[in-house]
Amino acid sequence: VKQEAGAAPAEGAAMERVRPDDVLIAAATDYFGLDIPLAPLYAMWGEADTTWAQLATRFPGLRVLRQDPVECLFCFICSSNNNIARIALIIDRLGERYGRLLGTHGGDTFYTFPSIEVLAGADEDDLRALGTGYRAKFILQSATTVLQNGGTEWLKQLRAAQTSHVEARDALITLHGVGPKVADCVCLFALDKTGAIPVDTHVWQITLREMDASLGEAKSLTPTIYGQVGRLWRDRYGEHAGWAHTILFAADLTKFKKLRTEALGDADTKAASSPSKKRKSPSKKAIKVEDETEPAQDEEGAGAAVFSRTNGGAKKSKSPAVKKEDTAGSTELTPLSKKSKKLPAGAAELYEALYGTDNTGKDTATSPLFKPTPTRFNPKSAGKPRKLSMVNAGGESGAGV
């Protein structure tokens, strides 16, 4: 029985299977990267890492989406200091307000993501009203800069094979509200840089646990160390290391803990309880940001996150950057006092979600909040388990996977 559009299927009626047209198949193939077979990659990654091979049994067929560069870039800009539910809400509102209507299905209405031209011409107050908050300024500034650089064609050039990962990442970091982590996320999820490794708390912990525990002795996540983390992953998993990293990343998330335990069994329990794996409990004292001079950057780690965190005494500020939850579970930051460089406990985790930016959204090296010298964050603290919620681009939802 061939079903009429919009009609409810008759009880017990057999539905005719209709093959999608070639355009839809081509679009799906491109979006899911189906032209690259996973089986050979899974086999290669499994031979290189037995732990990865075990985890892959519970995460079969996990692929990195090949997202539209414009949508991917601005979605990650909106992700800073945000939670997944609110990010999704903001993106939906942007599409409804500035996108083009596609149609309705199942009672839901769908819109395209706004074009760069439309975003660049948007009103900042209007963007803020949609829930973007301080990110509204970054959306406008980045959209304007992208247009000045050549618009969508500029992003396509960054996607081109002749543009290296480092070149693409460094170009993206010139945009407002984009740090090295966001840039690497865009490189991996939209610009075909399959070897990009976005270094966040999860990836840092995995690197220390599975690859090189000696990195935990580093005093800060300098550009050199950031680059070394990426090289460790690429040396082990090859040119598609960014794809391989999604398995370990997903397995490290709390929501997939059961799958991880099923895959590793006693080995995972022993590793967690091993003295060599244990880390000191995070201090409950306030986190203090210290100014330090940043060493020279190497090419691989150019533009990497630079923060330093040490435990210090808490001091009250008239306008501290604090995390507050509203009734919808959203997260916002209030401005940090320009007279104080001391941050309340947990603020560093929120700043990490900016992937190399402070609460103004600018790289710390140029932010007036932290002048005259850039600051770094202590990777030893980043490697410790924390009860505090930290939302990152892609976050706990595995966005982009």
mmCIF file of C-alpha atoms in Angstrom:
data_model
loop_
_atom_site.group_PDB
_atom_site.id
_atom_site.type_symbol
_atom_site.label_atom_id
_atom_site.label_comp_id
_atom_site.label_asym_id
_atom_site.label_seq_id
_atom_site.Cartn_x
_atom_site.Cartn_y
_atom_site.Cartn_z
ATOM 1 C CA VAL A 1 0.000 0.000 0.000
ATOM 2 C CA LYS A 2 1.429 3.332 -0.976
ATOM 3 C CA GLN A 3 0.805 5.834 1.794
ATOM 4 C CA GLU A 4 -0.483 9.294 0.937
ATOM 5 C CA ALA A 5 1.504 12.211 2.292
ATOM 6 C CA GLY A 6 0.349 13.188 5.761
ATOM 7 C CA ALA A 7 -2.125 10.289 6.078
ATOM 8 C CA ALA A 8 -2.020 7.930 9.041
ATOM 9 C CA PRO A 9 -1.084 4.347 8.075
ATOM 10 C CA ALA A 10 -3.941 1.869 8.098
ATOM 11 C CA GLU A 11 -3.670 -0.782 10.776
ATOM 12 C CA GLY A 12 -1.827 -3.816 9.469
ATOM 13 C CA ALA A 13 -1.119 -2.185 6.117
ATOM 14 C CA ALA A 14 2.243 -2.853 4.487
ATOM 15 C CA MET A 15 4.218 0.260 3.621
ATOM 16 C CA GLU A 16 5.987 0.607 0.298
ATOM 17 C CA ARG A 17 9.694 1.262 0.676
ATOM 18 C CA VAL A 18 10.750 4.176 -1.464
ATOM 19 C CA ARG A 19 14.427 4.586 -2.308
ATOM 20 C CA PRO A 20 15.740 8.096 -1.539
ATOM 21 C CA ASP A 21 16.775 10.088 -4.569
ATOM 22 C CA ASP A 22 20.418 10.388 -5.539
ATOM 23 C CA VAL A 23 20.702 13.955 -4.199
ATOM 24 C CA LEU A 24 19.613 12.881 -0.713
ATOM 25 C CA ILE A 25 21.925 9.862 -0.758
ATOM 26 C CA ALA A 26 24.851 12.058 -1.804
ATOM 27 C CA ALA A 27 24.070 14.558 0.972
ATOM 28 C CA ALA A 28 23.847 11.813 3.615
ATOM 29 C CA THR A 29 27.064 10.232 2.378
ATOM 30 C CA ASP A 30 28.859 13.567 2.658
ATOM 31 C CA TYR A 31 27.418 14.476 6.075
ATOM 32 C CA PHE A 32 28.207 11.123 7.689
ATOM 33 C CA GLY A 33 31.515 10.674 5.861
ATOM 34 C CA LEU A 34 30.340 7.361 4.434
ATOM 35 C CA ASP A 35 32.878 7.515 1.614
ATOM 36 C CA ILE A 36 35.555 6.628 4.189
ATOM 37 C CA PRO A 37 35.152 3.019 5.370
ATOM 38 C CA LEU A 38 35.466 2.591 9.137
ATOM 39 C CA ALA A 39 36.404 -1.105 9.257
ATOM 40 C CA PRO A 40 40.054 -0.627 8.158
ATOM 41 C CA LEU A 41 40.445 2.327 10.532
ATOM 42 C CA TYR A 42 38.960 0.407 13.464
ATOM 43 C CA ALA A 43 41.325 -2.470 12.732
ATOM 44 C CA MET A 44 44.364 -0.164 12.605
ATOM 45 C CA TRP A 45 43.408 1.709 15.785
ATOM 46 C CA GLY A 46 42.716 -1.568 17.591
ATOM 47 C CA GLU A 47 46.174 -2.909 16.722
ATOM 48 C CA ALA A 48 47.768 0.304 17.970
ATOM 49 C CA ASP A 49 45.883 0.343 21.279
ATOM 50 C CA THR A 50 44.362 -2.663 23.058
ATOM 51 C CA THR A 51 42.306 -0.428 25.351
ATOM 52 C CA TRP A 52 40.844 1.316 22.341
ATOM 53 C CA ALA A 53 40.035 -2.074 20.792
ATOM 54 C CA GLN A 54 38.125 -3.105 23.919
ATOM 55 C CA LEU A 55 36.172 0.135 24.085
ATOM 56 C CA ALA A 56 35.310 -0.021 20.383
ATOM 57 C CA THR A 57 33.222 -3.142 21.028
ATOM 58 C CA ARG A 58 30.727 -0.923 22.876
ATOM 59 C CA PHE A 59 30.951 2.031 20.470
ATOM 60 C CA PRO A 60 30.680 0.469 17.001
ATOM 61 C CA GLY A 61 30.272 2.686 13.961
ATOM 62 C CA LEU A 62 30.952 5.959 15.746
ATOM 63 C CA ARG A 63 31.588 8.619 13.108
ATOM 64 C CA VAL A 64 32.522 12.291 13.118
ATOM 65 C CA LEU A 65 29.994 14.349 11.179
ATOM 66 C CA ARG A 66 31.173 16.528 8.300
ATOM 67 C CA GLN A 67 29.265 19.630 9.324
ATOM 68 C CA ASP A 68 28.687 22.831 7.419
ATOM 69 C CA PRO A 69 31.611 25.159 8.287
ATOM 70 C CA VAL A 70 29.435 28.238 8.921
ATOM 71 C CA GLU A 71 26.965 26.454 11.185
ATOM 72 C CA CYS A 72 29.735 24.562 13.001
ATOM 73 C CA LEU A 73 31.767 27.711 13.671
ATOM 74 C CA PHE A 74 28.943 29.749 15.149
ATOM 75 C CA CYS A 75 27.468 26.855 17.086
ATOM 76 C CA PHE A 76 30.786 26.423 18.867
ATOM 77 C CA ILE A 77 31.026 30.157 19.511
ATOM 78 C CA CYS A 78 27.614 29.872 21.177
ATOM 79 C CA SER A 79 28.794 26.870 23.201
ATOM 80 C CA SER A 80 31.243 28.802 25.385
ATOM 81 C CA ASN A 81 30.329 28.750 29.087
ATOM 82 C CA ASN A 82 27.069 27.039 28.237
ATOM 83 C CA ASN A 83 25.214 23.784 28.771
ATOM 84 C CA ILE A 84 23.942 21.481 26.054
ATOM 85 C CA ALA A 85 20.236 22.173 26.575
ATOM 86 C CA ARG A 86 20.732 25.913 26.328
ATOM 87 C CA ILE A 87 23.080 25.647 23.352
ATOM 88 C CA ALA A 88 20.400 23.710 21.457
ATOM 89 C CA LEU A 89 17.791 26.300 22.446
ATOM 90 C CA ILE A 90 19.964 29.177 21.222
ATOM 91 C CA ILE A 91 20.640 27.473 17.892
ATOM 92 C CA ASP A 92 16.925 26.773 17.405
ATOM 93 C CA ARG A 93 16.105 30.404 18.144
ATOM 94 C CA LEU A 94 18.774 31.663 15.725
ATOM 95 C CA GLY A 95 17.311 29.509 12.972
ATOM 96 C CA GLU A 96 13.746 30.571 13.705
ATOM 97 C CA ARG A 97 14.668 34.263 13.856
ATOM 98 C CA TYR A 98 17.200 34.533 11.022
ATOM 99 C CA GLY A 99 17.024 31.279 9.047
ATOM 100 C CA ARG A 100 14.867 30.167 6.148
ATOM 101 C CA LEU A 101 11.797 28.016 6.757
ATOM 102 C CA LEU A 102 12.262 24.468 5.508
ATOM 103 C CA GLY A 103 8.935 22.979 6.548
ATOM 104 C CA THR A 104 7.258 20.978 9.274
ATOM 105 C CA HIS A 105 7.363 17.309 10.178
ATOM 106 C CA GLY A 106 5.792 15.471 13.079
ATOM 107 C CA GLY A 107 4.580 18.725 14.550
ATOM 108 C CA ASP A 108 8.071 20.284 14.526
ATOM 109 C CA THR A 109 9.092 23.244 12.373
ATOM 110 C CA PHE A 110 12.546 23.335 10.803
ATOM 111 C CA TYR A 111 14.710 26.229 9.633
ATOM 112 C CA THR A 112 18.083 26.582 7.981
ATOM 113 C CA PHE A 113 20.969 28.008 9.964
ATOM 114 C CA PRO A 114 21.424 31.739 9.236
ATOM 115 C CA SER A 115 23.915 32.783 6.593
ATOM 116 C CA ILE A 116 27.035 34.761 7.456
ATOM 117 C CA GLU A 117 25.593 37.826 5.759
ATOM 118 C CA VAL A 118 22.456 37.695 7.879
ATOM 119 C CA LEU A 119 24.409 37.160 11.109
ATOM 120 C CA ALA A 120 26.750 40.051 10.337
ATOM 121 C CA GLY A 121 23.764 42.341 9.860
ATOM 122 C CA ALA A 122 21.902 41.232 12.973
ATOM 123 C CA ASP A 123 21.221 43.544 15.888
ATOM 124 C CA GLU A 124 23.255 42.812 19.034
ATOM 125 C CA ASP A 125 20.335 43.434 21.372
ATOM 126 C CA ASP A 126 18.188 41.139 19.265
ATOM 127 C CA LEU A 127 20.812 38.399 19.484
ATOM 128 C CA ARG A 128 21.044 38.827 23.239
ATOM 129 C CA ALA A 129 17.275 38.503 23.506
ATOM 130 C CA LEU A 130 17.586 35.073 21.890
ATOM 131 C CA GLY A 131 19.745 33.943 24.799
ATOM 132 C CA THR A 132 23.239 34.402 23.351
ATOM 133 C CA GLY A 133 24.219 36.852 26.104
ATOM 134 C CA TYR A 134 27.741 38.232 25.814
ATOM 135 C CA ARG A 135 28.318 35.874 22.864
ATOM 136 C CA ALA A 136 26.168 38.195 20.712
ATOM 137 C CA LYS A 137 29.154 40.503 20.258
ATOM 138 C CA PHE A 138 31.366 37.602 19.191
ATOM 139 C CA ILE A 139 28.790 36.405 16.668
ATOM 140 C CA LEU A 140 28.617 39.847 15.060
ATOM 141 C CA GLN A 141 32.368 40.443 15.108
ATOM 142 C CA SER A 142 33.272 36.984 13.800
ATOM 143 C CA ALA A 143 30.627 37.103 11.062
ATOM 144 C CA THR A 144 31.947 40.491 9.940
ATOM 145 C CA THR A 145 35.530 39.243 9.925
ATOM 146 C CA VAL A 146 34.616 36.124 7.955
ATOM 147 C CA LEU A 147 32.869 38.312 5.370
ATOM 148 C CA GLN A 148 35.916 40.558 5.132
ATOM 149 C CA ASN A 149 38.069 37.473 4.583
ATOM 150 C CA GLY A 150 35.879 36.266 1.731
ATOM 151 C CA GLY A 151 32.819 34.779 3.402
ATOM 152 C CA THR A 152 31.877 31.156 2.894
ATOM 153 C CA GLU A 153 34.596 30.775 0.271
ATOM 154 C CA TRP A 154 37.220 31.633 2.911
ATOM 155 C CA LEU A 155 35.965 28.800 5.124
ATOM 156 C CA LYS A 156 35.944 26.452 2.122
ATOM 157 C CA GLN A 157 39.575 27.350 1.497
ATOM 158 C CA LEU A 158 40.358 26.344 5.071
ATOM 159 C CA ARG A 159 38.621 23.033 4.360
ATOM 160 C CA ALA A 160 40.689 22.435 1.228
ATOM 161 C CA ALA A 161 43.276 19.659 1.312
ATOM 162 C CA GLN A 162 46.113 22.063 0.543
ATOM 163 C CA THR A 163 45.407 24.000 3.756
ATOM 164 C CA SER A 164 47.091 22.297 6.692
ATOM 165 C CA HIS A 165 45.500 21.744 10.072
ATOM 166 C CA VAL A 166 47.827 24.280 11.698
ATOM 167 C CA GLU A 167 47.067 26.906 9.038
ATOM 168 C CA ALA A 168 43.315 26.413 9.398
ATOM 169 C CA ARG A 169 43.432 26.503 13.193
ATOM 170 C CA ASP A 170 45.563 29.648 13.316
ATOM 171 C CA ALA A 171 43.226 31.367 10.863
ATOM 172 C CA LEU A 172 40.184 30.546 12.993
ATOM 173 C CA ILE A 173 41.836 31.792 16.178
ATOM 174 C CA THR A 174 41.909 35.292 14.669
ATOM 175 C CA LEU A 175 38.110 35.382 15.054
ATOM 176 C CA HIS A 176 36.488 36.894 18.149
ATOM 177 C CA GLY A 177 35.411 34.347 20.749
ATOM 178 C CA VAL A 178 37.483 31.539 19.188
ATOM 179 C CA GLY A 179 40.294 29.956 21.182
ATOM 180 C CA PRO A 180 42.451 26.972 20.177
ATOM 181 C CA LYS A 181 39.977 24.369 21.456
ATOM 182 C CA VAL A 182 37.016 25.801 19.541
ATOM 183 C CA ALA A 183 39.261 26.180 16.488
ATOM 184 C CA ASP A 184 40.334 22.532 16.699
ATOM 185 C CA CYS A 185 36.697 21.460 17.093
ATOM 186 C CA VAL A 186 35.758 23.320 13.916
ATOM 187 C CA CYS A 187 38.797 21.861 12.148
ATOM 188 C CA LEU A 188 37.777 18.333 13.128
ATOM 189 C CA PHE A 189 34.012 18.555 12.668
ATOM 190 C CA ALA A 190 33.781 20.801 9.619
ATOM 191 C CA LEU A 191 37.125 21.410 7.886
ATOM 192 C CA ASP A 192 38.270 17.846 7.134
ATOM 193 C CA LYS A 193 41.276 18.100 9.463
ATOM 194 C CA THR A 194 40.869 14.539 10.710
ATOM 195 C CA GLY A 195 44.051 14.705 12.765
ATOM 196 C CA ALA A 196 42.872 17.654 14.890
ATOM 197 C CA ILE A 197 42.747 16.873 18.617
ATOM 198 C CA PRO A 198 40.720 19.400 20.643
ATOM 199 C CA VAL A 199 42.368 19.384 24.076
ATOM 200 C CA ASP A 200 39.884 19.810 26.891
ATOM 201 C CA THR A 201 39.690 18.339 30.396
ATOM 202 C CA HIS A 202 38.546 14.938 29.135
ATOM 203 C CA VAL A 203 41.265 14.686 26.483
ATOM 204 C CA TRP A 204 43.918 15.881 28.947
ATOM 205 C CA GLN A 205 42.928 13.198 31.463
ATOM 206 C CA ILE A 206 42.903 10.506 28.769
ATOM 207 C CA THR A 207 46.336 11.599 27.537
ATOM 208 C CA LEU A 208 47.826 11.383 31.028
ATOM 209 C CA ARG A 209 46.183 8.045 31.730
ATOM 210 C CA GLU A 210 46.725 6.290 28.402
ATOM 211 C CA MET A 211 49.718 7.931 26.732
ATOM 212 C CA ASP A 212 52.161 9.959 28.791
ATOM 213 C CA ALA A 213 51.661 10.416 32.530
ATOM 214 C CA SER A 214 54.852 12.500 32.679
ATOM 215 C CA LEU A 215 52.966 15.405 31.084
ATOM 216 C CA GLY A 216 51.247 15.776 34.437
ATOM 217 C CA GLU A 217 54.528 17.135 35.804
ATOM 218 C CA ALA A 218 54.308 20.150 33.497
ATOM 219 C CA LYS A 219 53.625 23.394 35.313
ATOM 220 C CA SER A 220 51.206 24.659 32.673
ATOM 221 C CA LEU A 221 49.510 23.783 29.414
ATOM 222 C CA THR A 222 51.807 25.843 27.253
ATOM 223 C CA PRO A 223 51.498 25.921 23.456
ATOM 224 C CA THR A 224 54.328 23.378 23.341
ATOM 225 C CA ILE A 225 52.503 20.972 25.658
ATOM 226 C CA TYR A 226 49.225 21.523 23.791
ATOM 227 C CA GLY A 227 51.015 20.596 20.574
ATOM 228 C CA GLN A 228 52.652 17.580 22.221
ATOM 229 C CA VAL A 229 49.261 16.206 23.222
ATOM 230 C CA GLY A 230 48.115 16.343 19.614
ATOM 231 C CA ARG A 231 51.291 14.683 18.366
ATOM 232 C CA LEU A 232 50.899 11.817 20.855
ATOM 233 C CA TRP A 233 47.452 11.069 19.493
ATOM 234 C CA ARG A 234 48.519 11.365 15.849
ATOM 235 C CA ASP A 235 51.591 9.200 16.394
ATOM 236 C CA ARG A 236 49.412 6.444 17.823
ATOM 237 C CA TYR A 237 46.304 6.648 15.637
ATOM 238 C CA GLY A 238 47.525 8.203 12.399
ATOM 239 C CA GLU A 239 45.997 10.846 10.154
ATOM 240 C CA HIS A 240 42.458 10.106 11.395
ATOM 241 C CA ALA A 241 43.437 10.470 15.062
ATOM 242 C CA GLY A 242 40.593 12.938 15.593
ATOM 243 C CA TRP A 243 38.141 10.222 14.634
ATOM 244 C CA ALA A 244 39.812 7.684 16.900
ATOM 245 C CA HIS A 245 39.731 10.130 19.782
ATOM 246 C CA THR A 246 35.920 10.224 19.719
ATOM 247 C CA ILE A 247 35.791 6.643 21.031
ATOM 248 C CA LEU A 248 38.008 7.388 24.029
ATOM 249 C CA PHE A 249 36.306 10.740 24.553
ATOM 250 C CA ALA A 250 32.826 9.224 24.577
ATOM 251 C CA ALA A 251 33.924 6.392 26.848
ATOM 252 C CA ASP A 252 35.306 8.916 29.321
ATOM 253 C CA LEU A 253 31.961 10.698 29.719
ATOM 254 C CA THR A 254 29.876 9.967 32.796
ATOM 255 C CA LYS A 255 26.784 9.146 30.743
ATOM 256 C CA PHE A 256 28.649 6.265 29.053
ATOM 257 C CA LYS A 257 30.340 4.914 32.189
ATOM 258 C CA LYS A 258 28.308 1.699 32.029
ATOM 259 C CA LEU A 259 29.471 0.972 28.481
ATOM 260 C CA ARG A 260 33.064 1.638 29.501
ATOM 261 C CA THR A 261 32.797 -0.763 32.426
ATOM 262 C CA GLU A 262 31.242 -3.424 30.211
ATOM 263 C CA ALA A 263 34.106 -3.060 27.734
ATOM 264 C CA LEU A 264 37.034 -2.978 30.153
ATOM 265 C CA GLY A 265 35.645 -4.951 33.091
ATOM 266 C CA ASP A 266 38.070 -5.541 35.952
ATOM 267 C CA ALA A 267 40.875 -3.769 34.071
ATOM 268 C CA ASP A 268 39.006 -0.472 34.322
ATOM 269 C CA THR A 269 38.320 -0.970 38.039
ATOM 270 C CA LYS A 270 41.943 -1.808 38.773
ATOM 271 C CA ALA A 271 43.205 1.169 36.789
ATOM 272 C CA ALA A 272 40.904 3.493 38.687
ATOM 273 C CA SER A 273 42.050 2.147 42.049
ATOM 274 C CA SER A 274 45.737 1.874 41.187
ATOM 275 C CA PRO A 275 47.966 4.118 43.347
ATOM 276 C CA SER A 276 49.736 5.353 40.252
ATOM 277 C CA LYS A 277 46.437 6.499 38.833
ATOM 278 C CA LYS A 278 45.099 8.243 41.900
ATOM 279 C CA ARG A 279 45.075 12.005 42.047
ATOM 280 C CA LYS A 280 44.747 14.311 44.997
ATOM 281 C CA SER A 281 41.304 15.657 45.719
ATOM 282 C CA PRO A 282 40.789 19.165 44.329
ATOM 283 C CA SER A 283 41.168 21.924 46.859
ATOM 284 C CA LYS A 284 38.051 23.686 48.043
ATOM 285 C CA LYS A 285 39.936 26.969 48.220
ATOM 286 C CA ALA A 286 39.421 29.687 45.680
ATOM 287 C CA ILE A 287 41.423 29.545 42.457
ATOM 288 C CA LYS A 288 43.914 32.303 41.878
ATOM 289 C CA VAL A 289 45.158 33.322 38.448
ATOM 290 C CA GLU A 290 48.810 34.271 38.356
ATOM 291 C CA ASP A 291 50.527 36.281 35.657
ATOM 292 C CA GLU A 292 53.488 34.603 34.025
ATOM 293 C CA THR A 293 55.449 35.223 30.890
ATOM 294 C CA GLU A 294 54.574 32.779 28.131
ATOM 295 C CA PRO A 295 57.472 30.934 26.437
ATOM 296 C CA ALA A 296 57.885 31.083 22.693
ATOM 297 C CA GLN A 297 55.244 29.198 20.732
ATOM 298 C CA ASP A 298 56.098 26.393 18.357
ATOM 299 C CA GLU A 299 54.200 25.965 15.116
ATOM 300 C CA GLU A 300 52.256 22.945 16.300
ATOM 301 C CA GLY A 301 51.025 24.634 19.421
ATOM 302 C CA ALA A 302 50.623 28.187 18.171
ATOM 303 C CA GLY A 303 47.770 29.952 19.872
ATOM 304 C CA ALA A 304 47.191 27.240 22.470
ATOM 305 C CA ALA A 305 45.414 27.886 25.742
ATOM 306 C CA VAL A 306 47.487 29.684 28.352
ATOM 307 C CA PHE A 307 46.215 29.683 31.915
ATOM 308 C CA SER A 308 47.756 29.164 35.325
ATOM 309 C CA ARG A 309 45.835 28.024 38.364
ATOM 310 C CA THR A 310 47.039 27.818 41.925
ATOM 311 C CA ASN A 311 45.055 27.483 45.095
ATOM 312 C CA GLY A 312 44.767 30.715 47.014
ATOM 313 C CA GLY A 313 42.659 32.360 49.644
ATOM 314 C CA ALA A 314 39.160 33.417 48.714
ATOM 315 C CA LYS A 315 38.409 37.109 48.455
ATOM 316 C CA LYS A 316 35.041 38.603 47.797
ATOM 317 C CA SER A 317 34.558 40.775 44.743
ATOM 318 C CA LYS A 318 31.710 43.118 43.943
ATOM 319 C CA SER A 319 31.196 41.427 40.586
ATOM 320 C CA PRO A 320 32.858 38.000 40.594
ATOM 321 C CA ALA A 321 32.632 35.663 37.634
ATOM 322 C CA VAL A 322 30.404 33.078 39.228
ATOM 323 C CA LYS A 323 28.331 30.256 37.863
ATOM 324 C CA LYS A 324 24.631 30.501 38.490
ATOM 325 C CA GLU A 325 21.876 28.169 37.411
ATOM 326 C CA ASP A 326 18.442 29.439 36.468
ATOM 327 C CA THR A 327 15.272 27.386 36.655
ATOM 328 C CA ALA A 328 15.877 26.057 33.165
ATOM 329 C CA GLY A 329 19.313 24.771 34.088
ATOM 330 C CA SER A 330 21.140 27.349 32.004
ATOM 331 C CA THR A 331 24.499 28.773 32.957
ATOM 332 C CA GLU A 332 25.585 32.402 32.840
ATOM 333 C CA LEU A 333 28.586 34.400 33.955
ATOM 334 C CA THR A 334 28.438 37.744 35.661
ATOM 335 C CA PRO A 335 31.348 40.103 34.895
ATOM 336 C CA LEU A 336 34.596 39.701 36.765
ATOM 337 C CA SER A 337 35.788 42.811 38.563
ATOM 338 C CA LYS A 338 38.546 44.485 36.582
ATOM 339 C CA LYS A 339 40.181 45.472 39.857
ATOM 340 C CA SER A 340 40.730 41.881 40.947
ATOM 341 C CA LYS A 341 42.525 39.029 39.251
ATOM 342 C CA LYS A 342 41.381 36.460 41.790
ATOM 343 C CA LEU A 343 38.711 34.048 40.637
ATOM 344 C CA PRO A 344 36.189 32.254 42.852
ATOM 345 C CA ALA A 345 36.369 28.481 43.123
ATOM 346 C CA GLY A 346 35.330 26.749 39.912
ATOM 347 C CA ALA A 347 35.743 29.766 37.638
ATOM 348 C CA ALA A 348 38.731 28.235 35.865
ATOM 349 C CA GLU A 349 36.605 25.276 34.773
ATOM 350 C CA LEU A 350 34.139 27.680 33.233
ATOM 351 C CA TYR A 351 36.938 29.527 31.477
ATOM 352 C CA GLU A 352 38.263 26.251 30.110
ATOM 353 C CA ALA A 353 34.956 25.934 28.286
ATOM 354 C CA LEU A 354 36.039 28.998 26.315
ATOM 355 C CA TYR A 355 38.995 26.974 24.991
ATOM 356 C CA GLY A 356 41.653 29.514 25.626
ATOM 357 C CA THR A 357 39.673 32.625 26.451
ATOM 358 C CA ASP A 358 38.731 34.508 29.590
ATOM 359 C CA ASN A 359 35.214 35.629 30.444
ATOM 360 C CA THR A 360 35.470 38.457 27.930
ATOM 361 C CA GLY A 361 35.812 35.827 25.204
ATOM 362 C CA LYS A 362 39.201 37.144 24.073
ATOM 363 C CA ASP A 363 42.498 35.299 24.170
ATOM 364 C CA THR A 364 44.155 35.967 27.513
ATOM 365 C CA ALA A 365 47.211 37.420 25.809
ATOM 366 C CA THR A 366 45.114 40.347 24.516
ATOM 367 C CA SER A 367 42.495 40.663 27.219
ATOM 368 C CA PRO A 368 42.675 43.876 29.282
ATOM 369 C CA LEU A 369 41.503 41.807 32.236
ATOM 370 C CA PHE A 370 44.780 39.924 32.421
ATOM 371 C CA LYS A 371 47.303 42.430 31.073
ATOM 372 C CA PRO A 372 50.213 43.073 30.997
ATOM 373 C CA THR A 373 51.208 39.423 30.624
ATOM 374 C CA PRO A 374 49.258 36.334 29.544
ATOM 375 C CA THR A 375 48.276 33.728 32.103
ATOM 376 C CA ARG A 376 48.324 29.970 32.063
ATOM 377 C CA PHE A 377 46.279 27.225 33.575
ATOM 378 C CA ASN A 378 47.756 24.390 35.594
ATOM 379 C CA PRO A 379 47.197 21.054 33.816
ATOM 380 C CA LYS A 380 47.727 19.198 37.085
ATOM 381 C CA SER A 381 44.473 20.645 38.318
ATOM 382 C CA ALA A 382 42.791 20.011 34.972
ATOM 383 C CA GLY A 383 43.668 16.335 35.277
ATOM 384 C CA LYS A 384 41.964 15.947 38.629
ATOM 385 C CA PRO A 385 38.431 14.587 38.882
ATOM 386 C CA ARG A 386 36.016 17.354 39.770
ATOM 387 C CA LYS A 387 32.433 17.347 40.900
ATOM 388 C CA LEU A 388 31.895 20.707 39.250
ATOM 389 C CA SER A 389 30.045 20.558 35.950
ATOM 390 C CA MET A 390 32.051 21.757 32.978
ATOM 391 C CA VAL A 391 30.370 22.125 29.615
ATOM 392 C CA ASN A 392 32.618 22.207 26.593
ATOM 393 C CA ALA A 393 32.055 22.541 22.918
ATOM 394 C CA GLY A 394 30.667 19.230 21.904
ATOM 395 C CA GLY A 395 30.268 18.622 25.644
ATOM 396 C CA GLU A 396 28.659 15.694 27.379
ATOM 397 C CA SER A 397 26.217 15.250 24.538
ATOM 398 C CA GLY A 398 28.961 14.223 22.128
ATOM 399 C CA ALA A 399 27.895 16.971 19.737
ATOM 400 C CA GLY A 400 29.569 16.661 16.377
ATOM 401 C CA VAL A 401 29.833 12.880 16.687
#
